[in-house]
XYZ file of N, CA and C in Angstrom:
192
model
N 23.259 14.347 -26.082
C 22.052 14.756 -26.763
C 21.076 13.589 -26.771
N 19.865 13.837 -26.387
C 18.815 12.826 -26.381
C 17.779 13.180 -27.427
N 17.284 12.169 -28.140
C 16.230 12.400 -29.116
C 15.318 11.187 -29.152
N 14.136 11.376 -29.633
C 13.179 10.278 -29.796
C 12.573 10.344 -31.184
N 12.066 9.211 -31.621
C 11.377 9.129 -32.903
C 10.148 8.278 -32.701
N 8.989 8.848 -32.885
C 7.731 8.133 -32.687
C 7.329 7.459 -33.992
N 7.366 6.128 -33.994
C 6.983 5.374 -35.191
C 5.480 5.190 -35.285
N 4.779 5.467 -34.179
C 3.341 5.249 -34.163
C 2.969 3.808 -33.836
N 3.975 2.942 -33.669
C 3.713 1.537 -33.348
C 3.094 1.440 -31.957
N 2.126 0.558 -31.804
C 1.468 0.349 -30.519
C 2.283 -0.644 -29.688
N 2.497 -0.291 -28.429
C 3.260 -1.128 -27.506
C 2.414 -2.304 -27.028
N 3.049 -3.465 -26.844
C 2.357 -4.613 -26.271
C 3.245 -5.232 -25.204
N 2.694 -5.478 -24.034
C 3.430 -6.037 -22.907
C 3.653 -7.529 -23.092
N 4.818 -8.000 -22.632
C 5.075 -9.440 -22.674
C 4.284 -10.145 -21.593
N 3.820 -11.369 -21.909
C 2.967 -12.117 -20.993
C 3.718 -12.813 -19.874
N 5.015 -13.067 -20.044
C 5.849 -13.687 -19.007
C 7.182 -12.959 -18.982
N 8.068 -13.348 -18.072
C 9.371 -12.682 -18.002
C 10.302 -13.102 -19.142
N 9.916 -14.066 -19.961
C 10.753 -14.469 -21.093
C 10.013 -14.406 -22.436
N 8.855 -13.789 -22.488
C 8.113 -13.648 -23.746
C 8.375 -12.308 -24.433
N 9.559 -11.732 -24.215
C 9.859 -10.452 -24.856
C 9.869 -10.597 -26.376
N 10.363 -11.722 -26.893
C 10.362 -11.945 -28.341
C 8.954 -12.072 -28.891
N 8.089 -12.747 -28.159
C 6.700 -12.889 -28.588
C 5.995 -11.537 -28.592
N 6.268 -10.715 -27.590
C 5.678 -9.376 -27.556
C 6.197 -8.528 -28.711
N 7.480 -8.643 -29.024
C 8.045 -7.918 -30.179
C 7.390 -8.395 -31.467
N 7.209 -9.701 -31.600
C 6.553 -10.238 -32.791
C 5.136 -9.686 -32.915
N 4.437 -9.594 -31.795
C 3.079 -9.047 -31.817
C 3.081 -7.604 -32.306
N 4.053 -6.816 -31.845
C 4.112 -5.412 -32.259
C 4.426 -5.293 -33.755
N 5.342 -6.114 -34.242
C 5.687 -6.082 -35.666
C 4.493 -6.526 -36.510
N 3.878 -7.641 -36.131
C 2.739 -8.158 -36.901
C 1.554 -7.190 -36.877
N 1.374 -6.494 -35.763
C 0.295 -5.507 -35.684
C 0.526 -4.374 -36.677
N 1.794 -4.016 -36.904
C 2.101 -2.977 -37.879
C 1.750 -3.423 -39.298
N 1.726 -4.725 -39.525
C 1.320 -5.265 -40.828
C -0.184 -5.472 -40.919
N -0.901 -5.131 -39.840
C -2.359 -5.163 -39.873
C -3.014 -6.314 -39.147
N -2.231 -7.217 -38.543
C -2.814 -8.327 -37.790
C -3.210 -7.819 -36.403
N -4.480 -7.941 -36.011
C -4.900 -7.412 -34.704
C -4.321 -8.225 -33.540
N -3.984 -7.516 -32.454
C -3.434 -8.191 -31.268
C -4.321 -9.330 -30.785
N -5.635 -9.154 -30.872
C -6.560 -10.172 -30.384
C -6.480 -11.488 -31.134
N -5.912 -11.479 -32.336
C -5.814 -12.714 -33.120
C -4.492 -13.436 -32.894
N -3.636 -12.880 -32.038
C -2.319 -13.483 -31.791
C -2.235 -14.023 -30.377
N -1.423 -15.041 -30.210
C -1.242 -15.688 -28.923
C 0.256 -15.734 -28.625
N 0.678 -15.206 -27.481
C 2.104 -15.176 -27.163
C 2.693 -16.569 -27.002
N 1.923 -17.528 -26.528
C 2.428 -18.904 -26.435
C 2.802 -19.421 -27.825
N 1.913 -19.228 -28.794
C 2.166 -19.679 -30.165
C 3.352 -18.939 -30.784
N 3.403 -17.622 -30.586
C 4.502 -16.838 -31.142
C 5.833 -17.230 -30.510
N 5.841 -17.446 -29.205
C 7.067 -17.882 -28.528
C 7.538 -19.208 -29.108
N 6.627 -20.167 -29.249
C 7.007 -21.483 -29.779
C 7.506 -21.390 -31.216
N 6.866 -20.576 -32.041
C 7.311 -20.395 -33.423
C 8.690 -19.739 -33.453
N 8.864 -18.683 -32.647
C 10.169 -18.017 -32.581
C 11.239 -18.992 -32.111
N 10.949 -19.681 -31.009
C 11.924 -20.574 -30.383
C 12.312 -21.726 -31.312
N 11.386 -22.209 -32.115
C 11.688 -23.334 -33.001
C 12.535 -22.917 -34.208
N 12.697 -21.600 -34.431
C 13.513 -21.118 -35.540
C 14.798 -20.436 -35.072
N 15.094 -20.531 -33.783
C 16.300 -19.914 -33.235
C 17.564 -20.554 -33.796
N 18.610 -19.753 -33.859
C 19.935 -20.237 -34.234
C 20.839 -20.275 -33.004
N 20.652 -19.322 -32.097
C 21.474 -19.216 -30.893
C 20.921 -20.111 -29.789
N 21.676 -21.093 -29.326
C 21.192 -21.932 -28.229
C 21.045 -21.139 -26.939
N 20.025 -21.443 -26.182
C 19.805 -20.805 -24.902
C 19.023 -19.498 -24.953
N 18.699 -19.021 -26.138
C 17.908 -17.798 -26.262
C 16.438 -18.163 -26.293
N 15.598 -17.367 -25.624
C 14.146 -17.568 -25.742
C 13.698 -17.190 -27.141
N 14.189 -16.071 -27.656
C 13.961 -15.647 -29.047
C 15.189 -14.906 -29.524
N 15.875 -15.472 -30.500
C 17.006 -14.745 -31.072
C 16.526 -13.984 -32.320
N 17.364 -13.144 -32.904
C 16.925 -12.387 -34.072
C 16.450 -13.262 -35.229
N 17.067 -14.414 -35.419
C 16.645 -15.322 -36.495
C 15.280 -15.919 -36.188
N 15.048 -16.284 -34.940
C 13.759 -16.843 -34.548
C 12.635 -15.838 -34.716
N 12.942 -14.589 -34.403
C 11.934 -13.546 -34.571
C 11.630 -13.340 -36.030
């Protein structure tokens, strides 16, 4: 059985092949009202990466 649930969240593409965490952060922050244009994937990646717990991850759940 297949099902879907539309949350209404707007999709945002990752800027590089390893910025998936930054793109996820952008989508979450946009749901809180921060416009995509005010966010930078480089900054989000660095913030996520500096809070990681798992070594070798670009963005782990803790970093996100």
